[in-house]
PDB file of C-alpha atoms in Angstrom:
ATOM      1  CA  MET A   1     -17.478-109.472 -55.702  1.00 49.00           C
ATOM      2  CA  LYS A   2     -16.097-107.098 -58.476  1.00 46.00           C
ATOM      3  CA  LYS A   3     -14.797-104.597 -55.900  1.00 47.00           C
ATOM      4  CA  ILE A   4     -13.428-107.126 -53.704  1.00 47.00           C
ATOM      5  CA  ILE A   5     -11.470-108.494 -56.725  1.00 44.00           C
ATOM      6  CA  LEU A   6     -10.282-105.008 -57.877  1.00 41.00           C
ATOM      7  CA  ALA A   7      -9.252-104.185 -54.304  1.00 45.00           C
ATOM      8  CA  LEU A   8      -7.162-107.170 -54.148  1.00 41.00           C
ATOM      9  CA  MET A   9      -5.453-106.461 -57.197  1.00 50.00           C
ATOM     10  CA  ALA A  10      -4.612-102.866 -56.480  1.00 49.00           C
ATOM     11  CA  ILE A  11      -3.079-104.348 -53.027  1.00 53.00           C
ATOM     12  CA  VAL A  12      -0.965-106.705 -55.389  1.00 48.00           C
ATOM     13  CA  ALA A  13       0.062-104.048 -57.798  1.00 51.00           C
ATOM     14  CA  LEU A  14       1.067-101.871 -54.680  1.00 47.00           C
ATOM     15  CA  GLY A  15       3.359-104.216 -52.941  1.00 49.00           C
ATOM     16  CA  ALA A  16       4.771-105.129 -56.565  1.00 47.00           C
ATOM     17  CA  CYS A  17       5.581-101.549 -57.293  1.00 49.00           C
ATOM     18  CA  SER A  18       7.171-100.826 -53.654  1.00 48.00           C
ATOM     19  CA  GLY A  19       9.416-103.782 -53.704  1.00 47.00           C
ATOM     20  CA  GLU A  20      11.254-102.255 -56.760  1.00 55.00           C
ATOM     21  CA  GLU A  21      14.846-101.617 -56.224  1.00 60.00           C
ATOM     22  CA  LYS A  22      16.066 -98.244 -56.226  1.00 82.00           C
ATOM     23  CA  ASP A  23      19.033 -96.848 -58.345  1.00 87.00           C
ATOM     24  CA  LEU A  24      22.276 -95.704 -56.897  1.00 91.00           C
ATOM     25  CA  THR A  25      22.502 -91.927 -57.548  1.00 92.00           C
ATOM     26  CA  TYR A  26      25.699 -89.900 -58.124  1.00 94.00           C
ATOM     27  CA  ARG A  27      25.351 -86.453 -57.216  1.00 91.00           C
ATOM     28  CA  GLY A  28      21.691 -86.243 -57.887  1.00 91.00           C
ATOM     29  CA  LEU A  29      21.924 -88.267 -61.026  1.00 94.00           C
ATOM     30  CA  SER A  30      20.401 -91.761 -61.209  1.00 94.00           C
ATOM     31  CA  MET A  31      23.194 -94.324 -62.281  1.00 95.00           C
ATOM     32  CA  GLY A  32      20.175 -96.419 -63.815  1.00 94.00           C
ATOM     33  CA  LEU A  33      19.910 -93.914 -66.629  1.00 95.00           C
ATOM     34  CA  PRO A  34      21.352 -95.183 -70.107  1.00 95.00           C
ATOM     35  CA  PHE A  35      25.049 -94.581 -70.262  1.00 95.00           C
ATOM     36  CA  GLN A  36      24.822 -91.739 -72.934  1.00 94.00           C
ATOM     37  CA  THR A  37      22.120 -89.942 -71.187  1.00 95.00           C
ATOM     38  CA  PHE A  38      24.173 -89.992 -67.921  1.00 96.00           C
ATOM     39  CA  CYS A  39      27.288 -88.775 -69.950  1.00 95.00           C
ATOM     40  CA  ASP A  40      25.371 -86.034 -71.383  1.00 96.00           C
ATOM     41  CA  SER A  41      23.874 -84.945 -68.008  1.00 96.00           C
ATOM     42  CA  LEU A  42      27.787 -84.954 -66.780  1.00 97.00           C
ATOM     43  CA  ILE A  43      28.590 -82.809 -69.907  1.00 96.00           C
ATOM     44  CA  ALA A  44      25.783 -80.255 -69.134  1.00 96.00           C
ATOM     45  CA  ARG A  45      27.244 -79.881 -65.496  1.00 95.00           C
ATOM     46  CA  GLY A  46      30.668 -78.916 -67.236  1.00 96.00           C
ATOM     47  CA  PHE A  47      32.376 -82.086 -67.511  1.00 96.00           C
ATOM     48  CA  ALA A  48      34.265 -82.832 -70.931  1.00 96.00           C
ATOM     49  CA  VAL A  49      35.398 -86.223 -72.341  1.00 94.00           C
ATOM     50  CA  ASP A  50      39.049 -86.764 -72.095  1.00 93.00           C
ATOM     51  CA  SER A  51      39.544 -88.275 -75.494  1.00 89.00           C
ATOM     52  CA  ALA A  52      43.289 -89.343 -74.829  1.00 90.00           C
ATOM     53  CA  LYS A  53      42.302 -91.442 -71.598  1.00 91.00           C
ATOM     54  CA  THR A  54      39.224 -92.486 -72.981  1.00 89.00           C
ATOM     55  CA  ASP A  55      39.633 -96.163 -74.678  1.00 86.00           C
ATOM     56  CA  SER A  56      38.370 -96.434 -78.114  1.00 81.00           C
ATOM     57  CA  ALA A  57      35.123 -99.042 -77.411  1.00 80.00           C
ATOM     58  CA  PHE A  58      33.902 -96.114 -75.322  1.00 82.00           C
ATOM     59  CA  THR A  59      33.703 -98.526 -72.548  1.00 90.00           C
ATOM     60  CA  ARG A  60      35.857 -96.728 -70.076  1.00 92.00           C
ATOM     61  CA  VAL A  61      35.508 -92.942 -70.063  1.00 94.00           C
ATOM     62  CA  VAL A  62      37.361 -90.434 -68.437  1.00 95.00           C
ATOM     63  CA  MET A  63      35.735 -87.103 -67.887  1.00 96.00           C
ATOM     64  CA  ALA A  64      37.172 -83.670 -66.122  1.00 95.00           C
ATOM     65  CA  ASN A  65      35.753 -80.490 -65.307  1.00 95.00           C
ATOM     66  CA  PRO A  66      38.023 -77.660 -64.598  1.00 93.00           C
ATOM     67  CA  ASN A  67      35.887 -76.200 -61.594  1.00 93.00           C
ATOM     68  CA  GLU A  68      36.244 -79.564 -59.992  1.00 92.00           C
ATOM     69  CA  LYS A  69      39.198 -81.304 -57.884  1.00 90.00           C
ATOM     70  CA  PHE A  70      38.550 -84.724 -59.211  1.00 94.00           C
ATOM     71  CA  ARG A  71      38.570 -86.483 -62.550  1.00 95.00           C
ATOM     72  CA  LEU A  72      35.723 -88.992 -63.230  1.00 96.00           C
ATOM     73  CA  MET A  73      36.051 -92.468 -64.753  1.00 96.00           C
ATOM     74  CA  LEU A  74      33.079 -94.436 -65.996  1.00 96.00           C
ATOM     75  CA  ALA A  75      32.772 -97.859 -66.763  1.00 96.00           C
ATOM     76  CA  GLN A  76      29.766 -99.138 -69.105  1.00 94.00           C
ATOM     77  CA  GLN A  77      28.819-102.418 -70.778  1.00 93.00           C
ATOM     78  CA  ASP A  78      26.027-102.840 -73.198  1.00 93.00           C
ATOM     79  CA  GLY A  79      24.807 -98.980 -72.670  1.00 93.00           C
ATOM     80  CA  LYS A  80      24.689 -99.496 -69.197  1.00 94.00           C
ATOM     81  CA  LEU A  81      26.767 -97.491 -66.267  1.00 95.00           C
ATOM     82  CA  LEU A  82      28.591-100.061 -64.177  1.00 94.00           C
ATOM     83  CA  ALA A  83      30.777 -97.979 -62.057  1.00 96.00           C
ATOM     84  CA  LEU A  84      32.131 -94.365 -61.723  1.00 96.00           C
ATOM     85  CA  GLN A  85      35.012 -93.514 -59.523  1.00 97.00           C
ATOM     86  CA  GLU A  86      36.078 -90.162 -58.635  1.00 96.00           C
ATOM     87  CA  ASN A  87      40.086 -89.711 -58.674  1.00 95.00           C
ATOM     88  CA  TYR A  88      40.971 -86.726 -56.621  1.00 92.00           C
ATOM     89  CA  GLN A  89      44.005 -84.568 -57.610  1.00 83.00           C
ATOM     90  CA  VAL A  90      45.462 -83.299 -54.171  1.00 82.00           C
ATOM     91  CA  SER A  91      49.175 -82.801 -53.595  1.00 80.00           C
ATOM     92  CA  THR A  92      49.550 -83.239 -49.651  1.00 80.00           C
ATOM     93  CA  ASN A  93      48.607 -85.899 -47.325  1.00 80.00           C
ATOM     94  CA  ASP A  94      47.103 -83.439 -44.992  1.00 80.00           C
ATOM     95  CA  SER A  95      44.681 -82.182 -47.811  1.00 83.00           C
ATOM     96  CA  THR A  96      43.854 -85.765 -48.747  1.00 87.00           C
ATOM     97  CA  ARG A  97      43.107 -86.568 -45.134  1.00 87.00           C
ATOM     98  CA  GLN A  98      40.797 -83.439 -44.746  1.00 89.00           C
ATOM     99  CA  LEU A  99      39.061 -84.480 -48.137  1.00 92.00           C
ATOM    100  CA  TRP A 100      38.355 -87.897 -47.164  1.00 92.00           C
ATOM    101  CA  GLN A 101      36.850 -86.910 -43.736  1.00 92.00           C
ATOM    102  CA  GLN A 102      34.621 -84.463 -45.906  1.00 94.00           C
ATOM    103  CA  ARG A 103      33.510 -86.834 -48.511  1.00 94.00           C
ATOM    104  CA  ARG A 104      32.840 -89.641 -45.803  1.00 94.00           C
ATOM    105  CA  ASP A 105      30.597 -87.171 -43.777  1.00 95.00           C
ATOM    106  CA  GLU A 106      28.811 -85.832 -46.976  1.00 95.00           C
ATOM    107  CA  LEU A 107      28.115 -89.640 -48.077  1.00 94.00           C
ATOM    108  CA  GLU A 108      27.046 -90.333 -44.479  1.00 94.00           C
ATOM    109  CA  LYS A 109      24.350 -87.570 -44.434  1.00 93.00           C
ATOM    110  CA  GLU A 110      23.429 -88.282 -48.241  1.00 91.00           C
ATOM    111  CA  LEU A 111      23.121 -92.047 -47.849  1.00 91.00           C
ATOM    112  CA  ASP A 112      21.822 -92.070 -44.424  1.00 90.00           C
ATOM    113  CA  ALA A 113      24.266 -94.841 -43.414  1.00 90.00           C
ATOM    114  CA  TRP A 114      27.245 -95.541 -41.444  1.00 91.00           C
ATOM    115  CA  PRO A 115      29.974 -96.758 -43.336  1.00 94.00           C
ATOM    116  CA  ASN A 116      31.852-100.082 -42.949  1.00 91.00           C
ATOM    117  CA  MET A 117      35.422 -99.248 -41.906  1.00 90.00           C
ATOM    118  CA  PRO A 118      37.512-102.159 -42.842  1.00 89.00           C
ATOM    119  CA  LEU A 119      40.788 -99.969 -42.532  1.00 81.00           C
ATOM    120  CA  HIS A 120      41.111 -96.912 -40.466  1.00 82.00           C
ATOM    121  CA  GLY A 121      44.628 -95.965 -39.867  1.00 83.00           C
ATOM    122  CA  ASP A 122      46.260 -92.399 -40.557  1.00 80.00           C
ATOM    123  CA  ASP A 123      47.614 -92.832 -44.063  1.00 85.00           C
ATOM    124  CA  HIS A 124      45.370 -95.588 -45.474  1.00 92.00           C
ATOM    125  CA  LYS A 125      41.501 -95.534 -44.818  1.00 92.00           C
ATOM    126  CA  VAL A 126      38.715 -97.276 -46.429  1.00 95.00           C
ATOM    127  CA  ALA A 127      34.848 -96.305 -45.552  1.00 95.00           C
ATOM    128  CA  LYS A 128      32.312 -98.630 -47.449  1.00 96.00           C
ATOM    129  CA  PHE A 129      28.785 -97.598 -47.824  1.00 96.00           C
ATOM    130  CA  GLU A 130      25.808 -99.903 -48.806  1.00 94.00           C
ATOM    131  CA  ALA A 131      23.024 -97.786 -50.441  1.00 89.00           C
ATOM    132  CA  ASP A 132      20.039 -98.386 -52.403  1.00 85.00           C
ATOM    133  CA  GLY A 133      21.078 -99.900 -55.570  1.00 89.00           C
ATOM    134  CA  GLY A 134      24.695 -99.984 -55.073  1.00 93.00           C
ATOM    135  CA  PHE A 135      27.837 -99.446 -53.032  1.00 96.00           C
ATOM    136  CA  VAL A 136      30.182 -96.512 -52.347  1.00 96.00           C
ATOM    137  CA  THR A 137      33.636 -96.808 -51.479  1.00 96.00           C
ATOM    138  CA  VAL A 138      35.992 -94.014 -50.253  1.00 96.00           C
ATOM    139  CA  THR A 139      39.419 -94.996 -50.212  1.00 95.00           C
ATOM    140  CA  LEU A 140      42.441 -92.903 -48.888  1.00 93.00           C
ATOM    141  CA  GLU A 141      46.129 -94.039 -49.655  1.00 91.00           C
ATOM    142  CA  ASN A 142      48.781 -91.720 -48.484  1.00 87.00           C
ATOM    143  CA  THR A 143      52.092 -92.913 -49.722  1.00 81.00           C
ATOM    144  CA  TYR A 144      54.353 -91.208 -52.003  1.00 81.00           C
ATOM    145  CA  THR A 145      51.691 -89.921 -53.946  1.00 83.00           C
ATOM    146  CA  PRO A 146      48.740 -89.043 -52.167  1.00 88.00           C
ATOM    147  CA  THR A 147      45.423 -90.390 -53.648  1.00 91.00           C
ATOM    148  CA  LEU A 148      41.766 -90.278 -53.004  1.00 93.00           C
ATOM    149  CA  GLN A 149      38.998 -92.223 -54.714  1.00 96.00           C
ATOM    150  CA  VAL A 150      35.351 -92.515 -54.567  1.00 97.00           C
ATOM    151  CA  LEU A 151      34.211 -95.741 -56.264  1.00 97.00           C
ATOM    152  CA  TYR A 152      30.418 -95.884 -56.874  1.00 96.00           C
ATOM    153  CA  GLU A 153      29.258 -99.434 -58.016  1.00 96.00           C
ATOM    154  CA  LYS A 154      25.973-100.751 -58.876  1.00 92.00           C
ATOM    155  CA  LYS A 155      24.566-104.025 -57.659  1.00 87.00           C
TER     156      LYS A 155
END
């Protein structure tokens, strides 16, 4: 009788553990980490806090790495990371189109998912991915100043 009860408890515990929701990851880092730990991990990867663009309450932090084509903007509340956005700094519409396609393809492989494409024009494209623990949106806007953004949002 004890063995049956223990077996049932093990099955219930296994079911509870497998039902846990996974956290969204950003380039191998779990977005479920405490905010300061996440920032420290980015600093270890060569990013530095841009204090001129970071607010005094540290709820919105901007980080840059001279070896990357983008700047990061992180939003946090109560020590938890809510969202992260890559803002690419590119100079021509053709380079943003190419980079948009590259990031979209990378995310398709990484997340093993097809994006929802609410906008798919030449100069304005949006690809929305739903991943474990959140959403990733890649947005291209080629107007007077070409912009490319990749937004990671936790559920």
